GROMACS .gro file of C-alpha atoms in nm:
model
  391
    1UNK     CA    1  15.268  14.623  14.227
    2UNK     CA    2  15.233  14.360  13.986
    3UNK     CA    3  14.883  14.240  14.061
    4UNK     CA    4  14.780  14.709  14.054
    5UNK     CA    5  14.953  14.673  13.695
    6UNK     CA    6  14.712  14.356  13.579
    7UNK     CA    7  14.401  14.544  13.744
    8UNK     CA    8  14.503  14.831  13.582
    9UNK     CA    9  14.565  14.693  13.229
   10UNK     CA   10  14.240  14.488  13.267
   11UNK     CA   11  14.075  14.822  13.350
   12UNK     CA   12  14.202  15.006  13.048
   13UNK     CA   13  14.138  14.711  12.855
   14UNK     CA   14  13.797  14.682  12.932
   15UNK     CA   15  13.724  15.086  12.868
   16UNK     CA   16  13.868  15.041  12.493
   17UNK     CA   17  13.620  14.757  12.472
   18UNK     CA   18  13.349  14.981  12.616
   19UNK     CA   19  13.394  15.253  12.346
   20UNK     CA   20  13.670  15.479  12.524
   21UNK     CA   21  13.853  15.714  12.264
   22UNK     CA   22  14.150  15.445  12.133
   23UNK     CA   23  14.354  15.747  12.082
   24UNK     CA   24  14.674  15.833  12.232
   25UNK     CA   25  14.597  16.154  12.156
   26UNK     CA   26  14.511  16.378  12.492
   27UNK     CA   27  14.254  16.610  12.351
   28UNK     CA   28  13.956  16.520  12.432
   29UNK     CA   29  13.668  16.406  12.179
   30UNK     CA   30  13.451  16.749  12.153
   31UNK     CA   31  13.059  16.685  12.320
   32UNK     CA   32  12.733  16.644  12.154
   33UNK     CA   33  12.393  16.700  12.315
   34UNK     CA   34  12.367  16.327  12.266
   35UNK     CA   35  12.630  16.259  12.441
   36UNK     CA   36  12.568  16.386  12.764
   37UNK     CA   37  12.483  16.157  13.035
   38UNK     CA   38  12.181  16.248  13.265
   39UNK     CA   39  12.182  16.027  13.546
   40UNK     CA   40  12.153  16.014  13.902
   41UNK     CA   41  12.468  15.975  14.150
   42UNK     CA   42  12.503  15.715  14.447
   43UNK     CA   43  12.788  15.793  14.707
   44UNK     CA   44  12.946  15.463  14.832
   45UNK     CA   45  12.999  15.413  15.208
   46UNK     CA   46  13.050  15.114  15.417
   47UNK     CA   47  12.743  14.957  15.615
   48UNK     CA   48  12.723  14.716  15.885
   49UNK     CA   49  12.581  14.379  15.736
   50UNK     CA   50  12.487  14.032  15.867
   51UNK     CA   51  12.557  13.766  15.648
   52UNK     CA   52  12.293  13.513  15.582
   53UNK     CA   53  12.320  13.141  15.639
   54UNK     CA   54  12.111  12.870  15.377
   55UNK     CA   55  12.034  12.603  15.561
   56UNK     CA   56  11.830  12.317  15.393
   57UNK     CA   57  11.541  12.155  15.513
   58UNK     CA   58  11.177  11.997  15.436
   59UNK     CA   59  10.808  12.076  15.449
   60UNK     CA   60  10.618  11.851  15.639
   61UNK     CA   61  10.266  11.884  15.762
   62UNK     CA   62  10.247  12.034  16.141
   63UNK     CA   63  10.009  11.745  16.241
   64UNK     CA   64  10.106  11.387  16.134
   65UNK     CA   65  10.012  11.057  16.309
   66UNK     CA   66  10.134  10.728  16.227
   67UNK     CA   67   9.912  10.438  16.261
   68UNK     CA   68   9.980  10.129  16.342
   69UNK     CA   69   9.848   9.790  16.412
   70UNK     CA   70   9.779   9.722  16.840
   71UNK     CA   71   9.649   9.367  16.806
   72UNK     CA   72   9.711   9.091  16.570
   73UNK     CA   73   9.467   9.029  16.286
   74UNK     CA   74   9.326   9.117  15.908
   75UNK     CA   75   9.286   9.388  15.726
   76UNK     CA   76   8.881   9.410  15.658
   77UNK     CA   77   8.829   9.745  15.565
   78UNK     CA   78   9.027  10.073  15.422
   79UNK     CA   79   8.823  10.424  15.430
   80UNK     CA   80   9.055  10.557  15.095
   81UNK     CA   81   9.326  10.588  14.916
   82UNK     CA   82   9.602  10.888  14.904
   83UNK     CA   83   9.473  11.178  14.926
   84UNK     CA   84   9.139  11.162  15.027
   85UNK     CA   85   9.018  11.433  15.272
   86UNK     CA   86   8.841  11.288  15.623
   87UNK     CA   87   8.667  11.429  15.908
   88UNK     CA   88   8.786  11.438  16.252
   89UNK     CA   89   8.623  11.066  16.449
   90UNK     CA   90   8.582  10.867  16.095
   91UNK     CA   91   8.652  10.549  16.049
   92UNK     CA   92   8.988  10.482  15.883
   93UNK     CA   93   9.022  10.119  15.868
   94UNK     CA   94   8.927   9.781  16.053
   95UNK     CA   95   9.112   9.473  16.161
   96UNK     CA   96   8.914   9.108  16.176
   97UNK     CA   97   8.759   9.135  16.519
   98UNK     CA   98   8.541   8.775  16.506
   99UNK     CA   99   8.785   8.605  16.786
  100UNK     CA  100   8.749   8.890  16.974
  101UNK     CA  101   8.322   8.922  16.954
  102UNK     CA  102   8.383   8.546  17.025
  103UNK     CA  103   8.524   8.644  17.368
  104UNK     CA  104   8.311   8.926  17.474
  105UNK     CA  105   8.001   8.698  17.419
  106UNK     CA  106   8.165   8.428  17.647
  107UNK     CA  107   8.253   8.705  17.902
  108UNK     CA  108   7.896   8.866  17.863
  109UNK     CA  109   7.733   8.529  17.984
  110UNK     CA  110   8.051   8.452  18.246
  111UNK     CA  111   7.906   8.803  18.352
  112UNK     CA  112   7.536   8.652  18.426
  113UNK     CA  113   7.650   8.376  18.590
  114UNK     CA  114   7.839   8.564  18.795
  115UNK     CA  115   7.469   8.792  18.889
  116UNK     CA  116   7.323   8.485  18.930
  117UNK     CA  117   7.558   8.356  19.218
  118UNK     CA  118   7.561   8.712  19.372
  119UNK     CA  119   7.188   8.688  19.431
  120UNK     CA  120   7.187   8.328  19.540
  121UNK     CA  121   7.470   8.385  19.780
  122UNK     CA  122   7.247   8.702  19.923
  123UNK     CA  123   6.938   8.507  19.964
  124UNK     CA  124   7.140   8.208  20.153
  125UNK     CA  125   7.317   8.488  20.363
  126UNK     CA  126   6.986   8.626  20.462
  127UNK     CA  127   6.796   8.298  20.533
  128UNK     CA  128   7.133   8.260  20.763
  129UNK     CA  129   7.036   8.582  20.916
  130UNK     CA  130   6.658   8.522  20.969
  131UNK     CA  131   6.670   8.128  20.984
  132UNK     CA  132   6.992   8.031  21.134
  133UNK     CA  133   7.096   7.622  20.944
  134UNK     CA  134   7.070   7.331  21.217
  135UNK     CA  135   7.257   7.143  20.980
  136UNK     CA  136   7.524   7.144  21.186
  137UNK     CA  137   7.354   7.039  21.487
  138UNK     CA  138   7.222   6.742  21.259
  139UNK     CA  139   7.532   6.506  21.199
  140UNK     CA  140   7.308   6.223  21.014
  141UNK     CA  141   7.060   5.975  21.001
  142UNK     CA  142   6.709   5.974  20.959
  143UNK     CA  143   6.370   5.973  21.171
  144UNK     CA  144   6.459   5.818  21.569
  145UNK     CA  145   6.802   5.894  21.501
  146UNK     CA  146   6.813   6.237  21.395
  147UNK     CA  147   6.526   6.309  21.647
  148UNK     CA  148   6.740   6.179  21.959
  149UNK     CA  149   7.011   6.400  21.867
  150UNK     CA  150   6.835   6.718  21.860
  151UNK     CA  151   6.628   6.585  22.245
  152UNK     CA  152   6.921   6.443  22.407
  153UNK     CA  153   7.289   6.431  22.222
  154UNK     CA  154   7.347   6.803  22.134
  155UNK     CA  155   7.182   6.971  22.428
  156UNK     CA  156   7.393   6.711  22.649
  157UNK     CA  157   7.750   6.828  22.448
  158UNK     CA  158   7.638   7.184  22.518
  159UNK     CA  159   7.588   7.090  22.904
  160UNK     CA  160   7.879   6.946  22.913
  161UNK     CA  161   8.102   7.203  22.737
  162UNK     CA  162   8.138   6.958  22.414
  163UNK     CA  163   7.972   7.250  22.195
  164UNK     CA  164   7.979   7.630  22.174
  165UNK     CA  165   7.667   7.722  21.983
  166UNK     CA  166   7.729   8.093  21.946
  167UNK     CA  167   8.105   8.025  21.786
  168UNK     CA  168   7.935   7.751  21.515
  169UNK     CA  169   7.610   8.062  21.473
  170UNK     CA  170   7.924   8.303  21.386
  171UNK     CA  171   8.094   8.080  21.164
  172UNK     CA  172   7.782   8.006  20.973
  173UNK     CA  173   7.694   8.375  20.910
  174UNK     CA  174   8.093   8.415  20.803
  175UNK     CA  175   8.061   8.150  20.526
  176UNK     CA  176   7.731   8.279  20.394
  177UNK     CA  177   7.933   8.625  20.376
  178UNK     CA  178   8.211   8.499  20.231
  179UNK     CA  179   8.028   8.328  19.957
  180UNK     CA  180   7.860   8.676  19.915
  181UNK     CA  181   8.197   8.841  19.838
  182UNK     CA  182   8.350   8.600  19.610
  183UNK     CA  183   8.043   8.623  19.407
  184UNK     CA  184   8.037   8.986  19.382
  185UNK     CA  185   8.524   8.946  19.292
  186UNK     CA  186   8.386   8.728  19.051
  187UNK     CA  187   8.191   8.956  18.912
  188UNK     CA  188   8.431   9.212  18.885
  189UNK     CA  189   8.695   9.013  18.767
  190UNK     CA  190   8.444   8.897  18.474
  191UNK     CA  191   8.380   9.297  18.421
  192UNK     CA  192   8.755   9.374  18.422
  193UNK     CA  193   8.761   9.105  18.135
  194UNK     CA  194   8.492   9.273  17.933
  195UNK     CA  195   8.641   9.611  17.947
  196UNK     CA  196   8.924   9.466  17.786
  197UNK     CA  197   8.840   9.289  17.527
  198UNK     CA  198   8.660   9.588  17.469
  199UNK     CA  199   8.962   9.778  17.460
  200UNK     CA  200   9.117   9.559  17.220
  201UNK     CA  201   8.757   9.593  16.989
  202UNK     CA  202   8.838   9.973  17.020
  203UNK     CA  203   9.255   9.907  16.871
  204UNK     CA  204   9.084   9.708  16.573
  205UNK     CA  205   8.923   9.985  16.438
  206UNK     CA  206   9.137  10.339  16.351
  207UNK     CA  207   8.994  10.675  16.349
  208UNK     CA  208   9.074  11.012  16.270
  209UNK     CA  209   9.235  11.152  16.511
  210UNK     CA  210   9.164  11.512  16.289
  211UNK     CA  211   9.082  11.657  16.015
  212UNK     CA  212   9.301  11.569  15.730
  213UNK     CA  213   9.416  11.346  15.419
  214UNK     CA  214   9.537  11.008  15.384
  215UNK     CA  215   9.895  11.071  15.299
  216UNK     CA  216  10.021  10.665  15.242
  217UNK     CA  217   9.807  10.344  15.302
  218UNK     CA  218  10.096  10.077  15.394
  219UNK     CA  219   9.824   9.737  15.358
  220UNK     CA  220   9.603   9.643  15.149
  221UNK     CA  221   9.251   9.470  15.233
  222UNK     CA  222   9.317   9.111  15.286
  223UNK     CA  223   9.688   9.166  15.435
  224UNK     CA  224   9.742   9.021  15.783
  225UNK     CA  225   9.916   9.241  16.024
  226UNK     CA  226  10.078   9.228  16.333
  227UNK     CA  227  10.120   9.457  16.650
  228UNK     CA  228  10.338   9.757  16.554
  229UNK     CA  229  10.296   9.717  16.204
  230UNK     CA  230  10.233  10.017  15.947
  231UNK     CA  231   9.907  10.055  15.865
  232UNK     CA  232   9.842  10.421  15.746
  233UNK     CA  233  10.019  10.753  15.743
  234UNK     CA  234   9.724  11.028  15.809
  235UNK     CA  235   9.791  11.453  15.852
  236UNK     CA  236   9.659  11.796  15.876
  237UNK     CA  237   9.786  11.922  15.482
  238UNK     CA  238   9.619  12.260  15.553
  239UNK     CA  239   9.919  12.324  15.780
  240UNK     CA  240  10.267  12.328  15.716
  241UNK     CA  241  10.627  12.341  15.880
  242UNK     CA  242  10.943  12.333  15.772
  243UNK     CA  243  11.205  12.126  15.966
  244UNK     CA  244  11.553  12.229  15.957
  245UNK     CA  245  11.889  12.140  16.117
  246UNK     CA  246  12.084  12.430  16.165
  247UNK     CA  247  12.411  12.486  16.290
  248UNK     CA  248  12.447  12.536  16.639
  249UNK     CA  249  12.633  12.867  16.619
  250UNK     CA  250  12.323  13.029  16.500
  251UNK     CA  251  12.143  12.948  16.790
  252UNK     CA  252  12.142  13.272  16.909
  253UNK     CA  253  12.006  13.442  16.523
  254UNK     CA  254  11.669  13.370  16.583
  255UNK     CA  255  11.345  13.332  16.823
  256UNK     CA  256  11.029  13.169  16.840
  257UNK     CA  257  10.805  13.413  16.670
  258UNK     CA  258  11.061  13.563  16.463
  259UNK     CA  259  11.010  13.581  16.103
  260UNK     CA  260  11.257  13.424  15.810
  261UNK     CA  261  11.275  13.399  15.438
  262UNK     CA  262  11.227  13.045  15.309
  263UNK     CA  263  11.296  13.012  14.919
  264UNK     CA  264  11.127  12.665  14.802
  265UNK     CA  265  11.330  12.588  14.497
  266UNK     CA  266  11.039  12.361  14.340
  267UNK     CA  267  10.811  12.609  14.305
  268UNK     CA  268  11.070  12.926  14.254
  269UNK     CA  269  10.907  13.083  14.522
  270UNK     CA  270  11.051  13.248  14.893
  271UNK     CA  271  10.749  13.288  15.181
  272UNK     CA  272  10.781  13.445  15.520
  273UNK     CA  273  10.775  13.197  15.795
  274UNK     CA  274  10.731  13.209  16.145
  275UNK     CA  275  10.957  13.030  16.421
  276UNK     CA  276  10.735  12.810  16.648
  277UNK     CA  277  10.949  12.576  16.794
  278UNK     CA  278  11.341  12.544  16.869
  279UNK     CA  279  11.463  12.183  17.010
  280UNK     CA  280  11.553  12.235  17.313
  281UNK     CA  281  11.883  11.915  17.229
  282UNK     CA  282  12.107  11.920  16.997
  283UNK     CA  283  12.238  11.656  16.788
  284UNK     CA  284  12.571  11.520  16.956
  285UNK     CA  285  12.703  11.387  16.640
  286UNK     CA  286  12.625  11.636  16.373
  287UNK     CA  287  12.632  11.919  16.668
  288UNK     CA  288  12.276  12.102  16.473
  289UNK     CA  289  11.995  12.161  16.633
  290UNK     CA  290  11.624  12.143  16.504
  291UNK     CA  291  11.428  12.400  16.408
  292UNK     CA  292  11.032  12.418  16.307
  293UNK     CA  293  10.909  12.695  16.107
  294UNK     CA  294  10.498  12.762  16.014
  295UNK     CA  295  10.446  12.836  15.639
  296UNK     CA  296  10.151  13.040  15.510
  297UNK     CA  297   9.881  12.897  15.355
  298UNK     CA  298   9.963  12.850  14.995
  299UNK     CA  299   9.828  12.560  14.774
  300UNK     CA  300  10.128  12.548  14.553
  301UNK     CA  301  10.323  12.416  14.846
  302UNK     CA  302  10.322  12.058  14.941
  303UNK     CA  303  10.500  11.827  15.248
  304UNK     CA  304  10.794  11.709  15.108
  305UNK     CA  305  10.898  11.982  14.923
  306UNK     CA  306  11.261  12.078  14.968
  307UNK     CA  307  11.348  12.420  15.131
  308UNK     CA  308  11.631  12.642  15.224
  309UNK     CA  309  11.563  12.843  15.542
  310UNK     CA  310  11.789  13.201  15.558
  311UNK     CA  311  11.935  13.260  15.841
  312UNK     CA  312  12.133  13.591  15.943
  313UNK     CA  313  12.467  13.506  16.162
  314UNK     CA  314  12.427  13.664  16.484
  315UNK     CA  315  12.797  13.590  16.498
  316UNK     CA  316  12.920  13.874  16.287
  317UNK     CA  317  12.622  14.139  16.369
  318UNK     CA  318  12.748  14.479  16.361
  319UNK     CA  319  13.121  14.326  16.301
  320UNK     CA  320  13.117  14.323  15.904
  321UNK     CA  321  13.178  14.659  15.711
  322UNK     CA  322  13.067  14.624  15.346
  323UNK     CA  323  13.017  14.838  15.031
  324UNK     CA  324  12.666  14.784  14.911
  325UNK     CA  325  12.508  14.905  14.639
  326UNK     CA  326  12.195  14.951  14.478
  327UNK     CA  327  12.154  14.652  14.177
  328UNK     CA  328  12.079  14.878  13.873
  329UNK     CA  329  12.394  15.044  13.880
  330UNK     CA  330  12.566  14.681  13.812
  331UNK     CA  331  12.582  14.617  13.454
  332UNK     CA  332  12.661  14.296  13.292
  333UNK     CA  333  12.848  14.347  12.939
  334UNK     CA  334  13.039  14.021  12.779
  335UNK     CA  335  12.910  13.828  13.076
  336UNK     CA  336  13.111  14.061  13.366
  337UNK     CA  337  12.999  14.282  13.592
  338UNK     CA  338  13.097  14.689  13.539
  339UNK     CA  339  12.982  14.974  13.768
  340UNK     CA  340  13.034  15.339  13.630
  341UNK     CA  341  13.205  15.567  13.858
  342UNK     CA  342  13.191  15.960  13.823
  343UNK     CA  343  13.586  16.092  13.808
  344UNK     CA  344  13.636  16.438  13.913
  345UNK     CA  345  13.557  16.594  13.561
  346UNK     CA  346  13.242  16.471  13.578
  347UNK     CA  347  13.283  16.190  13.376
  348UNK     CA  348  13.186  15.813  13.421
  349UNK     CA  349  13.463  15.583  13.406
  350UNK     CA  350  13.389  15.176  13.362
  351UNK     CA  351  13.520  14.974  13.648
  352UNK     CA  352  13.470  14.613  13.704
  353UNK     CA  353  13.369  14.487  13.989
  354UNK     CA  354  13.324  14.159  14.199
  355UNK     CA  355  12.987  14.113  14.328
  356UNK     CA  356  12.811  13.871  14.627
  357UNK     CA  357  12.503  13.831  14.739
  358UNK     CA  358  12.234  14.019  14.772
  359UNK     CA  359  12.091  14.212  15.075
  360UNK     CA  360  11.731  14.205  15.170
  361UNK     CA  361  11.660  14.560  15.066
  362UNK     CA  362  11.727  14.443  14.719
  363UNK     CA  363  12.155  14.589  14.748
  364UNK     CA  364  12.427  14.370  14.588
  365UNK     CA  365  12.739  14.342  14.776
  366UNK     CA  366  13.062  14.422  14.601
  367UNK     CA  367  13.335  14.225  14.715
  368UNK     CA  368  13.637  14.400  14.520
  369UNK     CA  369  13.631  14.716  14.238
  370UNK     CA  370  13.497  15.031  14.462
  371UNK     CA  371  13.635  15.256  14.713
  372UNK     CA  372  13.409  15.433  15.016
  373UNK     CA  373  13.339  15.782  14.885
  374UNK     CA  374  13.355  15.739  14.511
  375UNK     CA  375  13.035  15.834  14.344
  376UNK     CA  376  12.881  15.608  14.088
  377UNK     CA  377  12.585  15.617  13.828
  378UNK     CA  378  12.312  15.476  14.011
  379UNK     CA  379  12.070  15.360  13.702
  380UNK     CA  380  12.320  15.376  13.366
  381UNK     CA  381  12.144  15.442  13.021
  382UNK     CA  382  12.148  15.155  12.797
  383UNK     CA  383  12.445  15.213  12.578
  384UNK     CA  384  12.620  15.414  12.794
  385UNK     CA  385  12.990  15.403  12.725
  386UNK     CA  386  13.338  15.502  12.911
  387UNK     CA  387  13.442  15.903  12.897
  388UNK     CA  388  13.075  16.006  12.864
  389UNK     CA  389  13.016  16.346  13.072
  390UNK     CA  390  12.763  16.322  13.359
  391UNK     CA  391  12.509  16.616  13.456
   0.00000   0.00000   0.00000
């Protein structure tokens, strides 16, 4: 009772304030054409409405590569600075490489040398093949001695079983064969060693992986680095995201594909983006879950820019009565909100009222002041005051 007395007193405080007749009298005050009130009535009723969820987050670009350092060594070369625009396959920056040229040059003539035994191994496995060695039927010495080995002391050990000439004619033809396939494993070996070093000529050098702009240069020309180390940040600035961690009980409020409001604070500006990607884990500790959205192109937006993505809360779809109603009938007079309602005489009476936010189809929510069914002045004449007659 006591808190219907305050609103009450506020109420008929508020209409004496608005230009109500002060009088106790209960004539009314008799009607000029100027004072009647031409206006449009809205009938309140309750509507279903999902509130929406802010959730913060930040614009990034959708493609962003870090680059870092893969081999030891110093910084020769930078392609810009910040913000420079570069092609897909240019050349970003370079890392000292003379050590390494040092070693592909040794490995280029270990390569030769390595051809060169492969061809003399081949020749001394044919001449095997075509022209079998007698050095092995020739165990020394020179002229009369060598001669009387050949006529009488190897033909005797292969009469007597002493020597097997076919097993030593195999072996020679497996060492000639052998010596042809370590040539050609040393070869490869020495190959192996070139496409690395190769490789590592390759991680001295970083290119653009696509188009885009050089969004932070970490070194400067001169600075030694070291595997791992920053080197440059590079991305795609034609194409932006924004990333946001929302709470896990709106999970369910949205889809890939589905479109949201995202108001960018910086720039006083809300966008429609699109959902393209919702993590599939959420974070264990803060129990959110991240969320990508794809912005329209728009050159006043820039990565880094902060953003609040709206959400609606599946969680109280179709669950939430409220009185909406449309924002020109709210007006603000000594910095309070006041709807005019039509009484049954036809007459608009001030009320104030307690307002929230606003609905997408441009509604405000009133928390507190307004019944379902009362009728109010949907657009109010500036001026308009308490007691004035509606038609």
């Amino acid at each position: 009772m006591k808190i219907l007395f305050r609103t009450f007193a506020l109420t008929s405080s508020l209409t004496a304030l608005i230009g109500c007749n002060a009088s106790t009298a209960n004539e009314p005050a008799p009607e000029t054409p100027s004072d009647q009130v031409s206006a449009s009535l809205y009938q309140i009723q309750n509507q279903n409405y999902s509130p929406n969820v802010a959730v913060g987050g930040t614009v990034s670009a959708k493609k962003e590569v870090l680059l870092t350092a893969q081999i030891p060594g110093r910084v020769t070369y930078l392609a810009g600075k910040e913000g420079q625009a570069f092609k897909a396959g240019q050349l970003l920056f370079t890392l000292d490489d003379s050590a390494l040229q040092a070693n592909l040059q040794a490995a280029r003539a270990q390569e030769k040398a390595a051809i060169s035994n492969i061809r003399n191994a081949g020749a001394q496995l044919t001449r095997e093949i075509e022209s079998p060695s007698i050095s092995s039927n020739a165990p020394g010495g020179m002229a009369l001695p060598s001669m009387m080995d050949r006529m009488f002391t190897n033909p005797m050990q292969g009469f007597m079983g002493m020597r097997e000439q076919g097993a030593e004619r195999h072996a020679d033809l497996v060492a000639r064969q052998t010596s042809v396939d370590q040539a050609w494993a040393t070869l490869g070996q020495v190959q192996s060693q070139i496409k690395e070093i190769q490789s590592r000529l390759r991680d001295s050098q970083g290119i653009a992986p696509f188009d885009g702009v050089i969004v932070k240069n970490f070194v400067e020309v001169g600075d030694t680095v070291q595997p791992g180390q920053k080197i440059q940040q590079f991305a795609d600035t034609s194409r932006l995201k924004v990333d946001a961690d929302m709470p896990l009980r709106l999970r369910g409020s949205m889809h890939p594909g589905e479109v949201l409001e995202v108001k960018l604070d910086a720039i006083a500006m809300a966008v429609p983006a699109t959902v393209s990607r919702i993590h599939p884990i959420a974070d264990k500790i803060r129990h959110t879950i991240r969320v990508e959205l794809d912005l329209p192109p728009n050159p006043l937006i820039s990565a880094g820019m902060y953003a609040k993505v709206i959400i609606p809360d599946a969680t109280s779809r179709g669950g939430m009565p409220v009185i909406s109603i449309p924002a020109s009938a709210v007006v603000m007079r000594g910095g309070l909100p006041l709807v005019f309602v039509a009484d049954q005489n036809g007459r608009a009476n001030v009320r104030m009222v307690r307002t929230g936010e606003t609905t997408p189809n441009g509604n405000v929510i009133i928390l507190s002041g307004l019944n379902t069914g009362e009728y109010i002045v949907k657009s109010p004449r500036p001026g308009m005051q308490s007691g004035d007659p509606i038609h």
